[in-house]
Protein backbone atom coordinates (compact mmCIF):
# COMPACT_ATOMS: atom_id res chain seq x y z
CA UNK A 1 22.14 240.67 47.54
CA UNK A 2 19.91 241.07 50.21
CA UNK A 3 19.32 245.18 51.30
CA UNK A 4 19.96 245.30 55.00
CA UNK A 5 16.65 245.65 57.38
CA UNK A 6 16.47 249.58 58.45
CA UNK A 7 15.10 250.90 62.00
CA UNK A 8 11.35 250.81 61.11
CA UNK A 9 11.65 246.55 61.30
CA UNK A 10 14.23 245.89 63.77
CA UNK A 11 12.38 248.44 66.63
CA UNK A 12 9.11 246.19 66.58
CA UNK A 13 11.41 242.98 67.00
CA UNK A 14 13.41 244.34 70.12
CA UNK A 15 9.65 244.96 71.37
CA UNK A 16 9.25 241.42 70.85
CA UNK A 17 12.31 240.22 72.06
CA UNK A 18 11.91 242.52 75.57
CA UNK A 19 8.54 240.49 75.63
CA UNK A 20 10.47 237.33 75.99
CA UNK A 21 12.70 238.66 78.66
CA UNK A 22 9.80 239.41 80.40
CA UNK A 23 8.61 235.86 80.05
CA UNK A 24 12.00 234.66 80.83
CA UNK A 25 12.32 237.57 84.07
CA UNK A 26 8.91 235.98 85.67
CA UNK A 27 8.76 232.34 85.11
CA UNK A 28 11.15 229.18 85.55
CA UNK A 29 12.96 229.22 81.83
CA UNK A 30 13.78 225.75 80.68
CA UNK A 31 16.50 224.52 77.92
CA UNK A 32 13.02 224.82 76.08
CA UNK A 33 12.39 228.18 76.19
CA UNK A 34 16.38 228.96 75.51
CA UNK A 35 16.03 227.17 72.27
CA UNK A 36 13.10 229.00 70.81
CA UNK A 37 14.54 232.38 71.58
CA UNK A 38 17.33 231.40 69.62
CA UNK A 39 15.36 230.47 66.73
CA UNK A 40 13.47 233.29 67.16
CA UNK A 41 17.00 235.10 65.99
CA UNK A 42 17.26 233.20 63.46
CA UNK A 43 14.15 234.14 61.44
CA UNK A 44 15.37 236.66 59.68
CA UNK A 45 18.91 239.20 58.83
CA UNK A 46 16.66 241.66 60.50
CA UNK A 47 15.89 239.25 64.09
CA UNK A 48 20.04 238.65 63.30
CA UNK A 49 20.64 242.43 63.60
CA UNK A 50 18.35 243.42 66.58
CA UNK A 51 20.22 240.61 68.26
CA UNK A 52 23.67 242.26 67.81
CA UNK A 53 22.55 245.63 68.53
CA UNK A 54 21.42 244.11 71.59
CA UNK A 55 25.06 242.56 72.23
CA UNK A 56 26.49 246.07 71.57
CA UNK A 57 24.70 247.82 74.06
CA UNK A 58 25.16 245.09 76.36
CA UNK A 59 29.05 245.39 76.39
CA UNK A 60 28.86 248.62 77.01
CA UNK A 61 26.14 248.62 79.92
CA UNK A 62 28.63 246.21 81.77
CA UNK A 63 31.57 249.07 81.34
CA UNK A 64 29.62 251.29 82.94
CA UNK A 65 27.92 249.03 85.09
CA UNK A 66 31.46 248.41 86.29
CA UNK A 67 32.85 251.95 86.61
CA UNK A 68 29.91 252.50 89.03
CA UNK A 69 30.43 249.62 90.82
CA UNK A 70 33.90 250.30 91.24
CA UNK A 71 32.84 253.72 92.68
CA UNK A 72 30.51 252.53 95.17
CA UNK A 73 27.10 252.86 93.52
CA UNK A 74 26.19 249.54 92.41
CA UNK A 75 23.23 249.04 90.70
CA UNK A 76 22.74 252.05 89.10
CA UNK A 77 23.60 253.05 85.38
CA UNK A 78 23.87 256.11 84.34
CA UNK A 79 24.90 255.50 80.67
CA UNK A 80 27.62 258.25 80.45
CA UNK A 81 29.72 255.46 78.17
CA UNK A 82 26.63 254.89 75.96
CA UNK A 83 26.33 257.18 72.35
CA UNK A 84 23.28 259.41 72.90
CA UNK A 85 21.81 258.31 69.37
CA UNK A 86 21.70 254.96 70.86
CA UNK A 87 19.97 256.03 74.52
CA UNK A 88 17.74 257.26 72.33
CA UNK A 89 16.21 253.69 71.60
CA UNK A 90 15.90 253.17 74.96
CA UNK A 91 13.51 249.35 74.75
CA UNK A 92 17.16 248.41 73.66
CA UNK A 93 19.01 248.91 76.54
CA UNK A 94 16.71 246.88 78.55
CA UNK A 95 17.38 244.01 76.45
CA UNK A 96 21.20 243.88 75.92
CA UNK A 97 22.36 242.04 78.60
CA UNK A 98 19.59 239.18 78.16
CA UNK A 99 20.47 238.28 74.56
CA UNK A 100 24.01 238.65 75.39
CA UNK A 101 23.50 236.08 77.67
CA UNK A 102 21.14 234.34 75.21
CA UNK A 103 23.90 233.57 73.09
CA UNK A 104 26.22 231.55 75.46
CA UNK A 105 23.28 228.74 75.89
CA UNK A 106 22.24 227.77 79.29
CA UNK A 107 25.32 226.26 79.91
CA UNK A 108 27.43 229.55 79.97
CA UNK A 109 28.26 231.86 82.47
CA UNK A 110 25.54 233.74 82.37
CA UNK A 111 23.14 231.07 83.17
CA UNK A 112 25.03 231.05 87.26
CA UNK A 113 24.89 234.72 87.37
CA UNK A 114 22.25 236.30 84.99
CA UNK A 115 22.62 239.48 83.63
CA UNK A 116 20.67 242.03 86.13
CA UNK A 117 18.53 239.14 87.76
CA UNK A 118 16.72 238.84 84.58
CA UNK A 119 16.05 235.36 84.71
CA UNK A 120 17.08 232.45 87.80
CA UNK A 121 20.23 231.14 87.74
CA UNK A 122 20.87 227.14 87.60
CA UNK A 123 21.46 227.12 90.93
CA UNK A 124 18.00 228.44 92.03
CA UNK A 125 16.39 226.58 89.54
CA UNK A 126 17.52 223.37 91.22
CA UNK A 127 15.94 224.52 94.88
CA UNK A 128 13.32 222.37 96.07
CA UNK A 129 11.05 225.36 96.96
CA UNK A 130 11.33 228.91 95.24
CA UNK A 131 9.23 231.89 94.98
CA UNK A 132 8.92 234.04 91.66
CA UNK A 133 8.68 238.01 91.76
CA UNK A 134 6.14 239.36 94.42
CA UNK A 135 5.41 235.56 95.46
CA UNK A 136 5.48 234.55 98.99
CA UNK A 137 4.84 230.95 100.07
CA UNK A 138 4.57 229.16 103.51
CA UNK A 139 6.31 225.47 104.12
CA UNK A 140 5.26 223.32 106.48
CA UNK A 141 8.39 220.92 106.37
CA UNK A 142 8.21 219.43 109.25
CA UNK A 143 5.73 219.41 112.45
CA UNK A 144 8.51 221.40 114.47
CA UNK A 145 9.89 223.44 111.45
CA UNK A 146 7.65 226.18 109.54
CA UNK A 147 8.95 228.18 106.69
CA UNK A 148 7.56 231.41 104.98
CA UNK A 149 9.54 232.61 101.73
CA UNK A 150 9.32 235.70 100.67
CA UNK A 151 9.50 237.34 97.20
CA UNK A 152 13.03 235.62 94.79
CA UNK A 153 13.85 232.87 97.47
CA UNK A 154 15.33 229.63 96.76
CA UNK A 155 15.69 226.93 99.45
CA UNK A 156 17.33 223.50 99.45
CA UNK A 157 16.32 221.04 101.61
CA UNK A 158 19.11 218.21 102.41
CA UNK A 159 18.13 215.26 104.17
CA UNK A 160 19.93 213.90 107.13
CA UNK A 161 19.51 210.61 109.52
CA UNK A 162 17.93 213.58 112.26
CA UNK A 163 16.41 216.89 111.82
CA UNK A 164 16.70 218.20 107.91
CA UNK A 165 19.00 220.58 107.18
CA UNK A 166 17.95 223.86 104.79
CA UNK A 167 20.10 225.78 102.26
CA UNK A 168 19.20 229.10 101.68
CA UNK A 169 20.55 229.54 98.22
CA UNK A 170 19.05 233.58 98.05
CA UNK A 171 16.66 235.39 99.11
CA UNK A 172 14.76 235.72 102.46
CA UNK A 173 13.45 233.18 104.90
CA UNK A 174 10.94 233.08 107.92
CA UNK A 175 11.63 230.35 110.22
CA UNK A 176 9.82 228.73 113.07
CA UNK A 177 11.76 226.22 115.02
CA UNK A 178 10.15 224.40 117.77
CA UNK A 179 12.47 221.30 118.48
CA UNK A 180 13.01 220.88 121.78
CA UNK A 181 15.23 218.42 123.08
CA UNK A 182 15.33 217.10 119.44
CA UNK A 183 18.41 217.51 117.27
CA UNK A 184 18.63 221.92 116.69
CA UNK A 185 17.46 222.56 112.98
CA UNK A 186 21.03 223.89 110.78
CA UNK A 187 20.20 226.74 108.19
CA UNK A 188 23.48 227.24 105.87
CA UNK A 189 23.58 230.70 104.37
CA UNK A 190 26.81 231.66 101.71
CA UNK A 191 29.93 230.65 103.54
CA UNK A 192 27.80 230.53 107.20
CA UNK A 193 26.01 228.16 109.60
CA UNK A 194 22.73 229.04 111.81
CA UNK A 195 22.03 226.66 114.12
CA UNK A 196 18.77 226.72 116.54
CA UNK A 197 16.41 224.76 118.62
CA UNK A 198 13.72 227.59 120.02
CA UNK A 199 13.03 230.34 117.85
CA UNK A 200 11.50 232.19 115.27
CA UNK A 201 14.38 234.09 112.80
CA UNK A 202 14.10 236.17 110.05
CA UNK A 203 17.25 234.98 107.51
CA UNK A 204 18.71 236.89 104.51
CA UNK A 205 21.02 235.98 101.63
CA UNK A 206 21.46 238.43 99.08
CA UNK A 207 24.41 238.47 96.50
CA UNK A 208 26.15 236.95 99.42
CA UNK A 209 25.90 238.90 102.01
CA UNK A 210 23.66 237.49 105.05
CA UNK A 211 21.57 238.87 107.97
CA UNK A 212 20.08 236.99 110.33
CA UNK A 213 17.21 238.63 113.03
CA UNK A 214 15.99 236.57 115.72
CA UNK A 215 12.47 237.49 116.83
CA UNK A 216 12.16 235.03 119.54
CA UNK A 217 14.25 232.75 121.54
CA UNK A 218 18.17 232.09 120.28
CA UNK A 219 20.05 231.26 117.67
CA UNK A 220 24.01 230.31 116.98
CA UNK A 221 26.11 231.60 114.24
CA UNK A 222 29.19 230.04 112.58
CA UNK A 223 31.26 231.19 110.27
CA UNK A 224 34.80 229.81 109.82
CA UNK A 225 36.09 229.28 113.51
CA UNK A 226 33.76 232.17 114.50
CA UNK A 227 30.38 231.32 116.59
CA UNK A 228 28.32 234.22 117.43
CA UNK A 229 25.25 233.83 119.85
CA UNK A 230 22.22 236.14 118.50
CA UNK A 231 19.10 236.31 120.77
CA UNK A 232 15.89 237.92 120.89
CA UNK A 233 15.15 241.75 118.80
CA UNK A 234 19.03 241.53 117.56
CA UNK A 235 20.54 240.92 113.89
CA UNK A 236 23.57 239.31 113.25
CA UNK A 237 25.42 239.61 109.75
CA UNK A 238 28.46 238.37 107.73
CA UNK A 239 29.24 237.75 104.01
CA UNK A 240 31.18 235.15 101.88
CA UNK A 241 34.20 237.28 102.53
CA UNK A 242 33.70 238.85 106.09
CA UNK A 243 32.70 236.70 109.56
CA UNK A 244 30.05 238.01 111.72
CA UNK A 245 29.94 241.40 113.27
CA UNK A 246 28.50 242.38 116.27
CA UNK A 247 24.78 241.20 117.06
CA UNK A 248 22.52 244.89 117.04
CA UNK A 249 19.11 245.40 117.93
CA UNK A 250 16.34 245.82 115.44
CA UNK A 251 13.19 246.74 115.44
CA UNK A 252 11.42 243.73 114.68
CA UNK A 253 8.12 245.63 113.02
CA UNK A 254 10.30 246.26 110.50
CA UNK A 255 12.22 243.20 110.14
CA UNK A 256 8.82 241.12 109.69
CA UNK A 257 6.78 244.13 107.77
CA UNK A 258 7.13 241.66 104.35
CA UNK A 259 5.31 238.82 106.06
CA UNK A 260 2.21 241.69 106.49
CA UNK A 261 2.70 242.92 102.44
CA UNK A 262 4.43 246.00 103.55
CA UNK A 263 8.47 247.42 102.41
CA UNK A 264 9.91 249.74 105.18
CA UNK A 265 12.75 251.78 103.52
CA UNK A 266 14.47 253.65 106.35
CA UNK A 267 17.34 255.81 105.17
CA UNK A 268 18.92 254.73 102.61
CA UNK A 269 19.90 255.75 99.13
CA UNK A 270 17.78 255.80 96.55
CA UNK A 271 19.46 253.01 94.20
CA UNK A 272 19.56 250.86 97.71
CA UNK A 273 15.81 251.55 97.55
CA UNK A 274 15.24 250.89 93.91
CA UNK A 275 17.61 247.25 94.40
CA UNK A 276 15.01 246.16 96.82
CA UNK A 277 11.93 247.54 95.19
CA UNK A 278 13.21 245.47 92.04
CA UNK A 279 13.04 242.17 93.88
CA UNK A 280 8.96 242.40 94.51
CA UNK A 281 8.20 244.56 91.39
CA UNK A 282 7.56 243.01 88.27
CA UNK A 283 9.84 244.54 85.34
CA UNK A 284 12.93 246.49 86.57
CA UNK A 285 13.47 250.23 87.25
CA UNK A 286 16.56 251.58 86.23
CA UNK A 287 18.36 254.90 87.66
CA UNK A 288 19.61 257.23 84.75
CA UNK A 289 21.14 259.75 87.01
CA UNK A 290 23.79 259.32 89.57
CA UNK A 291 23.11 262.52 91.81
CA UNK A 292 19.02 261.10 91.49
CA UNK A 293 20.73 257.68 93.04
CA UNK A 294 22.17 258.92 95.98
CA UNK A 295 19.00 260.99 97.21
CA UNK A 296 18.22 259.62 100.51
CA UNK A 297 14.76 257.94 100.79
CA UNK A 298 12.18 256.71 103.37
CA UNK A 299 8.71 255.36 103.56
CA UNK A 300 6.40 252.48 103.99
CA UNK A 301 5.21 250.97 100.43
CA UNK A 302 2.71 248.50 100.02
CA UNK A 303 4.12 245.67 98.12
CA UNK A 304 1.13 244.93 96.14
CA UNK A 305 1.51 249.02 94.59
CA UNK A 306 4.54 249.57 94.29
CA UNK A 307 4.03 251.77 91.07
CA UNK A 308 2.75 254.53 93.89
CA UNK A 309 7.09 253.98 94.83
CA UNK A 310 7.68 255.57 91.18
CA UNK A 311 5.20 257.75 91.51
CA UNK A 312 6.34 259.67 94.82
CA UNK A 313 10.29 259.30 93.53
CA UNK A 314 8.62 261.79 90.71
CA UNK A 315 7.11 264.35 93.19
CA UNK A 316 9.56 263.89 95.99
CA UNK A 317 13.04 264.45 94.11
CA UNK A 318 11.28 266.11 90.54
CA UNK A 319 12.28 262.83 88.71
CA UNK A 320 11.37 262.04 85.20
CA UNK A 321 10.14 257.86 84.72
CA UNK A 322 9.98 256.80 81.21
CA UNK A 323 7.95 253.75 80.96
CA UNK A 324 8.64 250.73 78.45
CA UNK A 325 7.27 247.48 77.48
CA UNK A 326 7.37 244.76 79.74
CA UNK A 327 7.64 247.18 83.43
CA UNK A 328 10.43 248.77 82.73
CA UNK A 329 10.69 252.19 83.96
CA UNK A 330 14.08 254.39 83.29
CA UNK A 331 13.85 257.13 86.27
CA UNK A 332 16.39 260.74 85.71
């Protein structure tokens, strides 16, 4: 009979498995790398037990994960549903929700929509251009059409008899159009069509929701049997479930401040603020404390240091960040 491995072993293997989601968070994961972290679990009754603490904590991060949700504050966990002994061994929490995945193979669920972003999802992975974390990349794809991505973006390019057509699967998109009398270039976005012939536009797509700024010349929106007209220093948005609203002006400093390594946060809530900082910062900050998430933040943050965003969270509001392996920082 074999004795079963106590806390002393299986702490140092959650360290090593929270290294792999790491590797997993920041690179392209192939079937490859699936397949050794699931011999990694294998090794041993004590890798076999870290993995199942790990699905533990993971079911019950996605029932609170879902209260809040429910309740308007998406994003941010709090762990009231969580037993304290177990907050305690905190490297855990930041693992659960990858080895849950983790055990479903790459052809589950989880590999569409992963766990808290912690590694791409299928459909990303097939893009034909993608950034990683804090990467941005410029496209020349065709003499009249320039791209820049910025940081998590995953484009599609289809081909057509005329001008090419782009999927924006997620992320965010600068686009230079100079076609002329040539056929208009067609951005799809979600459920939503941009269409434009003159212009430079900054495009959106996150969890499905869509914003598109137009810095210069015009663009056309179309969603459904809706067509919106958006033109110079105005925004136009709409999501999978919702057609366009309004076009409103923007300041377009702002709207193109990621294209000069800068991330303008102008009034909103601090888990709003900690969402976007997640997308360029490698690891993944994590709220604790629901009054601390609805705090009310501005500022200009240098993409390239964001660790001076944790840092002012601390003096501004008297927060407390707990750092882990592999970036992750718990904030309460």
């Amino acid at each position: 009979m074999t004795d079963p491995p106590n806390e002393r072993e299986t702490v140092p293997l959650l360290d090593q498995a929270l290294e792999w989601i790491a590797h997993l968070k920041g690179g392209e994961p192939t079937r490859a790398d699936i397949e050794a972290l699931q011999a990694w679990r294998s090794q041993s009754p004590a890798h076999e037990q870290a993995f199942q603490s790990a699905l533990r904590l993971w079911r019950d991060m996605r029932a609170a994960s879902t209260e809040l949700a429910e309740k308007g504050t998406s994003g941010v966990v709090t762990f009231r549903h969580l037993n304290p002994a177990r907050v305690t061994l905190t490297r855990r929490v930041a693992i659960g929700g990858a080895l849950a995945a983790s055990a479903a193979g790459v052809a589950g669920y989880s590999a569409f929509q992963p766990p808290f972003g912690l590694w791409p999802s299928l459909r990303e992975l097939s893009a034909d251009y993608r950034t990683g974390k804090g990467e941005q990349r410029e496209v020349a794809l065709t003499r009249d059409v320039s791209l820049k991505l910025n940081t998590l973006t995953s484009i599609a390019v289809r081909a057509t008899s005329g001008m090419p057509q782009i999927e924006l699967i997620s992320g965010e998109v600068a686009v230079g159009v100079q076609t002329g009398t040539n056929a208009p270039l067609i951005v799809t976005a979600a459920t939503g069509r941009v269409t434009a012939a003159d212009a430079s536009l900054d495009i959106r797509c996150i969890d499905g929701t869509v914003s598109v700024a137009c810095l210069r010349g015009s663009a056309s929106i179309e969603w459904d049997s809706h067509r919106v007209q958006v033109s110079q220093n105005r925004q136009v948005s709409y999501s999978a479930r919702t057609g366009p609203d309004a076009p409103a002006a923007i300041d377009p400093a702002q709207a193109t401040a990621w294209e000069r390594g800068l991330l303008v946060i102008s009034n909103r809530s601090l888990a709003e603020a900690v969402e976007e900082v997640n997308r360029y910062r490698p690891g993944l900050i994590v709220i604790t404390n629901g009054d601390l998430a609805r705090r009310i933040v501005n500022g200009t943050f240098a993409i390239g240091r964001l660790d001076s965003f944790i840092a002012q969270v601390e003096q501004l509001f008297g927060a407390r960040a707990t750092d882990l392996p592999g970036g992750i920082v718990l904030l309460g």
